[in-house]
Coordinates of C-alpha atoms in Angstrom, one line a residue:
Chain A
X1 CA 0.0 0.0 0.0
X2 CA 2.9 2.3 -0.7
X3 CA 2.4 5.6 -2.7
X4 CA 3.3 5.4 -5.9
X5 CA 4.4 8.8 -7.1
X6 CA 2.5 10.6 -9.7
X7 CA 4.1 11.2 -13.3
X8 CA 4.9 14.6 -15.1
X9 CA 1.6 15.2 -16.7
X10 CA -0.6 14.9 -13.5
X11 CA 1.9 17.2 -11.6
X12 CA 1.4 19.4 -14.2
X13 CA -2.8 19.1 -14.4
X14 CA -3.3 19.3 -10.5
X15 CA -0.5 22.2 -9.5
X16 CA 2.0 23.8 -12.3
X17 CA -0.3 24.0 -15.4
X18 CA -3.4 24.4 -13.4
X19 CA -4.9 27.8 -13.6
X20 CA -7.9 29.9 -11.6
X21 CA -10.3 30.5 -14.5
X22 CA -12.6 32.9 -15.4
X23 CA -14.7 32.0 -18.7
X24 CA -16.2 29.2 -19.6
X25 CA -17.3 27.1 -22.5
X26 CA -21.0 26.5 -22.9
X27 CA -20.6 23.1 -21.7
X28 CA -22.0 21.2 -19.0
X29 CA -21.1 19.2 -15.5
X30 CA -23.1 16.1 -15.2
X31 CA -24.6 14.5 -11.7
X32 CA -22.2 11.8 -12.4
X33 CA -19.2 14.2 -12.6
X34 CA -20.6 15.8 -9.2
X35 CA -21.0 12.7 -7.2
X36 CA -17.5 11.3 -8.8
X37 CA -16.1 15.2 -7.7
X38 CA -17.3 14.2 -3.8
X39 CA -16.3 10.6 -3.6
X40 CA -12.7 11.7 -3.9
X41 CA -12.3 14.7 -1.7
X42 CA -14.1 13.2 0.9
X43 CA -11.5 11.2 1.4
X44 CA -8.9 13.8 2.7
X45 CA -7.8 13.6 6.1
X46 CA -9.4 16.6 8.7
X47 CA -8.6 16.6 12.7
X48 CA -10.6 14.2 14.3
X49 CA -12.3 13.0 11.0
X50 CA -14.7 15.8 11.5
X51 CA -15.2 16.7 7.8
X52 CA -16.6 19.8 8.4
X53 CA -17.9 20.9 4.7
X54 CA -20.9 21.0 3.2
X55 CA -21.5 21.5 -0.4
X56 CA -24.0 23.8 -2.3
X57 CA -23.8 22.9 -6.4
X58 CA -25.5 26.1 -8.4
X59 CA -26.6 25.1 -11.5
X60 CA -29.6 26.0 -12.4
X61 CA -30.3 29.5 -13.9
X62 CA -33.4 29.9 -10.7
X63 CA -30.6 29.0 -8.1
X64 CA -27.8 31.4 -10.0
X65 CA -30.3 34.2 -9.7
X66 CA -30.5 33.2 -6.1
X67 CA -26.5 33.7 -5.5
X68 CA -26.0 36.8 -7.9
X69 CA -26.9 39.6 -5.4
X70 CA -24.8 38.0 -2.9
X71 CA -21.5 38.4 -5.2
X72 CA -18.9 41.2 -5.6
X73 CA -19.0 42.9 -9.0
X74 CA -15.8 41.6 -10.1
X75 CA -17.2 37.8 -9.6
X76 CA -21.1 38.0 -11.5
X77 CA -20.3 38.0 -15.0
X78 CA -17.7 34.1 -14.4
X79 CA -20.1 32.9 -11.4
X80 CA -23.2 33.8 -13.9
X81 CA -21.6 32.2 -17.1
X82 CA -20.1 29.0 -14.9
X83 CA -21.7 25.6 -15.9
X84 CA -21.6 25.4 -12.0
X85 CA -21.0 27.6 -9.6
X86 CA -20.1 25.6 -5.7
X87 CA -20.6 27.1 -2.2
X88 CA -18.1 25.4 0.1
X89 CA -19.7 26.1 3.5
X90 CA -19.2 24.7 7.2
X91 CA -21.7 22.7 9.1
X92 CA -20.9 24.5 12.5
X93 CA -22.7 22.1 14.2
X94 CA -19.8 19.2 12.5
X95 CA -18.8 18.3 16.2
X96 CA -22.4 16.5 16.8
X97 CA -21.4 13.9 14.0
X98 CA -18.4 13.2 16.0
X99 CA -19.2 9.7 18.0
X100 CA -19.8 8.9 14.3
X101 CA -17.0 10.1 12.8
X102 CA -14.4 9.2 14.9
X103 CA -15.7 6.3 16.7
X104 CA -12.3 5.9 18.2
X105 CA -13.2 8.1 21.2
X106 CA -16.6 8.2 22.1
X107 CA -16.0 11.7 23.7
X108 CA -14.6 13.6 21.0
X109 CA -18.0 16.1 21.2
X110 CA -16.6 17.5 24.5
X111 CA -14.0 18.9 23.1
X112 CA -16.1 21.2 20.9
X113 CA -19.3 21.4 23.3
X114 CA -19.4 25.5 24.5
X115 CA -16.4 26.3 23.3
X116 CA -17.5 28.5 20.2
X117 CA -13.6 30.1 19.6
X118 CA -12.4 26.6 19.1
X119 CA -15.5 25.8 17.0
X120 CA -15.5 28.7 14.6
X121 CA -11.4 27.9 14.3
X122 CA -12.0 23.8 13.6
X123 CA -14.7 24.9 11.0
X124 CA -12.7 27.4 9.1
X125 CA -9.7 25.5 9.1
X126 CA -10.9 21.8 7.9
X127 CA -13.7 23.2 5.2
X128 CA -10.6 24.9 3.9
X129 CA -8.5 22.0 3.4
X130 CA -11.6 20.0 1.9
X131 CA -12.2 23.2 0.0
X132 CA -8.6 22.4 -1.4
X133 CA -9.4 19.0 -1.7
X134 CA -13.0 19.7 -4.1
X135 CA -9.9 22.4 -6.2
X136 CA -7.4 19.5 -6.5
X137 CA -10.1 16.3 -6.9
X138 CA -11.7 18.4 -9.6
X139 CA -8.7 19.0 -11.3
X140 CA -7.9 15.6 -11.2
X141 CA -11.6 15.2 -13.4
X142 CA -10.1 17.0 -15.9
X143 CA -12.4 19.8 -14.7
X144 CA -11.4 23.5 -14.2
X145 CA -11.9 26.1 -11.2
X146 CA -12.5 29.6 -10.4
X147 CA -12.3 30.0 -6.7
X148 CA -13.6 33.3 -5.1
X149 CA -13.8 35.0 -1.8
X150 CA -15.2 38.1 -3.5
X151 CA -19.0 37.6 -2.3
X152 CA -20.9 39.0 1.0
X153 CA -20.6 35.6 3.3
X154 CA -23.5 37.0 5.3
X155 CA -26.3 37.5 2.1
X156 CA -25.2 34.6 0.9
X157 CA -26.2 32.4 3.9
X158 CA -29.4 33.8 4.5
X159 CA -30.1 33.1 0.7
X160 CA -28.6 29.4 0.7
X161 CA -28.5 28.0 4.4
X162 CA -31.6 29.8 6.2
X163 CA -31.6 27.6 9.3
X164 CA -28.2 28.9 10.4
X165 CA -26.5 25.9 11.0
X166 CA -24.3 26.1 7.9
X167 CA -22.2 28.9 7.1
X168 CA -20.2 29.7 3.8
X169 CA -16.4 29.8 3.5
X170 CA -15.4 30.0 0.0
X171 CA -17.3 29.6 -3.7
X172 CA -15.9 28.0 -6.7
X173 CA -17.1 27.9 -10.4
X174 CA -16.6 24.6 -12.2
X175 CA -16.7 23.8 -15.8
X176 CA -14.6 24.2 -18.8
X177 CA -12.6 27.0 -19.5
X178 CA -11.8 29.6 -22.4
X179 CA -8.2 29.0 -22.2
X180 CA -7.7 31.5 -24.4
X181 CA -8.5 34.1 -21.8
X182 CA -6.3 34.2 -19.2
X183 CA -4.8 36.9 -17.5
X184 CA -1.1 36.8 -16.6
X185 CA 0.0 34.3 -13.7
X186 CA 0.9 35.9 -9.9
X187 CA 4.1 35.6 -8.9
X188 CA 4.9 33.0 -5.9
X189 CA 7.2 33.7 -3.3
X190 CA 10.7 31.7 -3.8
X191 CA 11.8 28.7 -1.0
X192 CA 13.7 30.8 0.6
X193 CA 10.7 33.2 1.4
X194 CA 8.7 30.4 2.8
X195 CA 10.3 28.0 4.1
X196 CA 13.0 26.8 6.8
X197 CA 14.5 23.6 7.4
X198 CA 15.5 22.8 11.2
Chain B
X1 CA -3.7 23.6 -22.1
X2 CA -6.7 21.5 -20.9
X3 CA -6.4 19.4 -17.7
X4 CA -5.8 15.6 -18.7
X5 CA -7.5 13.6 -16.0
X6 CA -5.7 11.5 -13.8
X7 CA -5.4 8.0 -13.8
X8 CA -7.0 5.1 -11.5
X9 CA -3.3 5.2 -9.3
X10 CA -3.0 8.7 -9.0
X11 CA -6.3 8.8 -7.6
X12 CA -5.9 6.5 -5.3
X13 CA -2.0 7.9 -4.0
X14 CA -4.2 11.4 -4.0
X15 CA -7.4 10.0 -2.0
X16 CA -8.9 6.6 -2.4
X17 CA -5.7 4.4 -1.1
X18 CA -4.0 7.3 0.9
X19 CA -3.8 7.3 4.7
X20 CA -2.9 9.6 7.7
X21 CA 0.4 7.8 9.1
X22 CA 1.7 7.8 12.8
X23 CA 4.6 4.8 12.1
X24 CA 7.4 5.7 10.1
X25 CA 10.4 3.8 8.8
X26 CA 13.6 4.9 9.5
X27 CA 14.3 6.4 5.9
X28 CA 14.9 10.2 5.5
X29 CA 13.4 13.0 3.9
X30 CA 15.9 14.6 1.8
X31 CA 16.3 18.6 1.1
X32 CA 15.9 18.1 -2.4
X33 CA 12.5 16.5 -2.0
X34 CA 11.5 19.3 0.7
X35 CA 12.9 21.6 -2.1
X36 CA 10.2 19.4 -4.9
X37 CA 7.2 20.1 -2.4
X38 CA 7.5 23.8 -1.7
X39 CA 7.5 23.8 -5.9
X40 CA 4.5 21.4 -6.7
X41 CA 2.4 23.0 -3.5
X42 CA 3.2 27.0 -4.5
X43 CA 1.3 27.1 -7.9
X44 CA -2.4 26.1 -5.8
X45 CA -4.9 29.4 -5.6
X46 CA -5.0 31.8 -2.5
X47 CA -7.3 34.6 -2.6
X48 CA -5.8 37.4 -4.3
X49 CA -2.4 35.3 -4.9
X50 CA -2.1 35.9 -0.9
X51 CA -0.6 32.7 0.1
X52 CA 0.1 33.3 3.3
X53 CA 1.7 29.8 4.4
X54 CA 5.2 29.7 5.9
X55 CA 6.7 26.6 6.6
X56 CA 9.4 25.2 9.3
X57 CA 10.6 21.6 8.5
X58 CA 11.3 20.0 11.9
X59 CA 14.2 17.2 10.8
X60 CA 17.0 17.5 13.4
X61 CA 16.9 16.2 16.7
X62 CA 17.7 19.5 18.2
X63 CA 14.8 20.8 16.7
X64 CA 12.3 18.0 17.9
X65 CA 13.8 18.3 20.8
X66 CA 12.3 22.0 20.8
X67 CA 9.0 20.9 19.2
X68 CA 8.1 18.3 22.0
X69 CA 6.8 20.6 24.8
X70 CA 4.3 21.6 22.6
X71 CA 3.0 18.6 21.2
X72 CA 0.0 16.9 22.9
X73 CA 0.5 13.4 24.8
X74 CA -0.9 11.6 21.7
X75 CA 1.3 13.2 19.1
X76 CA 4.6 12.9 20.4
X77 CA 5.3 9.5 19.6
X78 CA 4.9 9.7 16.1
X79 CA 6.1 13.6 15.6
X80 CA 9.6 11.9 17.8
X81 CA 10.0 9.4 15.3
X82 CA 8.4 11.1 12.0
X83 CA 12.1 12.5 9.5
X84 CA 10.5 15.4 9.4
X85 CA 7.7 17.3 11.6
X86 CA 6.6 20.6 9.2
X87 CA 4.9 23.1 11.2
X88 CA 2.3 25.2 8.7
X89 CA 2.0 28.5 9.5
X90 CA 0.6 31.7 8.4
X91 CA 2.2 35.5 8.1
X92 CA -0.2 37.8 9.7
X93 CA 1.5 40.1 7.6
X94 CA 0.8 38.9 4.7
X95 CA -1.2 41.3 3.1
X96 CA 2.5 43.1 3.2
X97 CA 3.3 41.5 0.0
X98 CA 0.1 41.8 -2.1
X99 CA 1.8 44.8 -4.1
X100 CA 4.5 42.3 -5.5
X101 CA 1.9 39.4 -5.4
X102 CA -1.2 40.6 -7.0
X103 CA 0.0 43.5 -9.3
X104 CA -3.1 43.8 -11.3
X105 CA -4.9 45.6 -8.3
X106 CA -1.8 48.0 -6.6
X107 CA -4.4 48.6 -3.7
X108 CA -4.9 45.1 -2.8
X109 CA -3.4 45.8 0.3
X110 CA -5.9 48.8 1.7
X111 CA -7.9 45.8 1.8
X112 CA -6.8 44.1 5.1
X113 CA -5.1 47.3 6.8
X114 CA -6.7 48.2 9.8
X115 CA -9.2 45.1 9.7
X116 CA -7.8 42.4 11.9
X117 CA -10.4 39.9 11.7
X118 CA -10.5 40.1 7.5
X119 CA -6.8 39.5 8.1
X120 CA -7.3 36.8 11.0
X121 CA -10.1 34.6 8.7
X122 CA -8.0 35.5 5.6
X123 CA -4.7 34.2 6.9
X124 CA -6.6 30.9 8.5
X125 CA -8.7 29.8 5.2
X126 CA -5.7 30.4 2.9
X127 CA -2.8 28.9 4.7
X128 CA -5.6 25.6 5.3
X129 CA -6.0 25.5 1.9
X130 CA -2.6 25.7 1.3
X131 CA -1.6 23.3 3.5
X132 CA -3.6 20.6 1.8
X133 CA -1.9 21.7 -1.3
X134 CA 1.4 20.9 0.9
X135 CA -0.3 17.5 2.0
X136 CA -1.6 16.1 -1.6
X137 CA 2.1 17.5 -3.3
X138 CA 3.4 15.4 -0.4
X139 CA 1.3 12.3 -1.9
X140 CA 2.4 13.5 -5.1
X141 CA 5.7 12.6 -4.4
X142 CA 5.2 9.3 -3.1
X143 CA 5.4 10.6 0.4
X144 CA 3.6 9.5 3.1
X145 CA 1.7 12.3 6.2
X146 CA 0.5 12.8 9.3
X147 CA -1.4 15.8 9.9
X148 CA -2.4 16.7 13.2
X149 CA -3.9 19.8 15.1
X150 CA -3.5 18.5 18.7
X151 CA -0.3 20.9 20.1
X152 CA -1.0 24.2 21.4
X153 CA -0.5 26.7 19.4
X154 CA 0.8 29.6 21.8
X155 CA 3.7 27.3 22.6
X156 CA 5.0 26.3 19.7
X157 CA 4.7 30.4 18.3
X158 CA 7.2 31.0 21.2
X159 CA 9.3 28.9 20.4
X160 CA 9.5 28.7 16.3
X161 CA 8.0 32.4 15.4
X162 CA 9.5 34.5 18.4
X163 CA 8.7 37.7 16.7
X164 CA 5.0 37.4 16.3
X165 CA 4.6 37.6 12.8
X166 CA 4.1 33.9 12.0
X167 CA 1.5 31.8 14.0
X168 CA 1.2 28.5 13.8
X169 CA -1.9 26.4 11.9
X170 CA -1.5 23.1 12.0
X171 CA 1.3 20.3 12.1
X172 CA 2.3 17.2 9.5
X173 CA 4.5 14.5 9.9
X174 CA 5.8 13.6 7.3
X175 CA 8.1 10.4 5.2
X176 CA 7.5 6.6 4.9
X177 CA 5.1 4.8 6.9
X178 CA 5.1 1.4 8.4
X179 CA 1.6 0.6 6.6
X180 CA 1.4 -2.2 8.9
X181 CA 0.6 -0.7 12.1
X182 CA -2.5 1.6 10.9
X183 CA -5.9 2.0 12.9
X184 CA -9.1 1.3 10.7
X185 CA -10.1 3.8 8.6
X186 CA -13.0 6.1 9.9
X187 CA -16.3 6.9 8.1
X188 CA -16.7 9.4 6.0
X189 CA -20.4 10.9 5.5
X190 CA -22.2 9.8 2.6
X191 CA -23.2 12.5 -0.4
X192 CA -26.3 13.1 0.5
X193 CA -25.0 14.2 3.6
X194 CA -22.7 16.7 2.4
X195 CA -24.1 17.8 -1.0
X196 CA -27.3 19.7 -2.2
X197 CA -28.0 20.4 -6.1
X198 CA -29.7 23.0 -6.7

């Protein structure tokens, strides 16, 4: 069960190719494409199991209206012209599921119960990896991303998760891109900007 | 310049097959495959090309030595014995470099000054996300993890980030595991769980 390294091309599909895209071609994502998108990033690992994220896929035109209002001006005209547009929210309730989760210690719950700080950190942080996750198991589909924190978080939850349970982190358009129009890549910062060996 | 999906194996070093280790053989982690991981994991998207991740690789003994207090009871077995121990943390100052980092928009940095919980939920989503970046380059490379978030935090920014600009996320072991001594896989929720269509 040892991991066998990955070749050149799928280094280059999930991280040094791999772009953050902004049109789209007028073609769809299927159901299948969606459950096969989930079936893989659920698999990544999160503290204590707790696989915090929850998934909203817009797709349909009523739904996009729904989110449109919600988004910065910068982000209507991709999220509006995405085959799919996903919310990547945070059940912040994700510690009840625990005795199930992580049946290993029957009282992981008490480490979240009243402690709001803690839960609001444990949220944030583990949606985020799986929101990396849905980014790099899409990729792996052969689909493309647009990830965007441009939107009001607040509109947009009492629009898509009314009970209050669920809060949104992060969206992300899906599809196909116009490769053609791409703006110029960021810089990164070099090794020796980031990191440290000890 | 379209994404070729990844084959059945890659999928299953990325997800399917892949683990969270805490048994490691006694086979190092080399600076030119710490150097290969900082280069896969850069390229993933941050918001506004912020990437605030910073990242201390714990190899020496010395330095475990200083890691140790920190970790909790639970963790220090494996983070003793793990070749390397990376601690992922985050610049609070990131927003410092969004002039050189996200040229298109020269005020991307009025964004976050003065607003310390933009920068706070900024800093905590982006470094998450690229920290599973870090974990799934790891995979990538035929390297093996253990991520873990039990350590407390304060501690371990005394001791690695003295100054105060760096704070610590979370932790990953990381080299070759003994597959043989791992603890059953836990549950993960099932789509319908996680994932609305709408």
């Amino acid at each position: 069960m040892s991991n066998k390294p990955l070749d050149s091309d799928a280094l280059d599909t999930l991280f040094r190719s791999a772009r953050s895209h902004s049109y789209w071609l007028d073609k769809p994502v299927t159901d299948e494409q969606l459950h096969k998108l989930y079936e893989l990033m659920k698999w990544g690992p999160t503290s204590g199991n707790c696989t915090p994220a929850r998934l909203v896929f817009v797709r349909s035109q009523r739904a996009k209206e729904r989110l449109k209002p919600s988004l910065d001006a910068g982000n209507v005209n991709k999220s509006m012209t995405a085959p799919v547009v996903a919310i990547i929210g945070m059940d912040m309730e994700f510690y009840e599921k625990l005795p199930r989760l992580f049946p290993r210690n029957p009282a992981a719950r008490t480490w979240f119960e009243g402690k709001p700080e803690k839960i609001r950190i444990t949220a944030l942080r583990n949606s985020s990896l799986q929101g990396a996750y849905f980014i790099l198991a899409a990729r792996s589909l052969g689909l493309d991303c647009g990830p965007m924190s441009g939107f009001d978080n607040e509109k947009l939850d009492v629009e898509f998760f009314p009970d209050g349970k669920v809060k949104s982190n992060f969206i992300c358009a899906l599809g196909y891109s116009d490769a053609s129009r791409l703006h110029p890549r960021g810089p990164r910062l070099e090794f020796n900007e980031v990191v440290q060996i000890v």
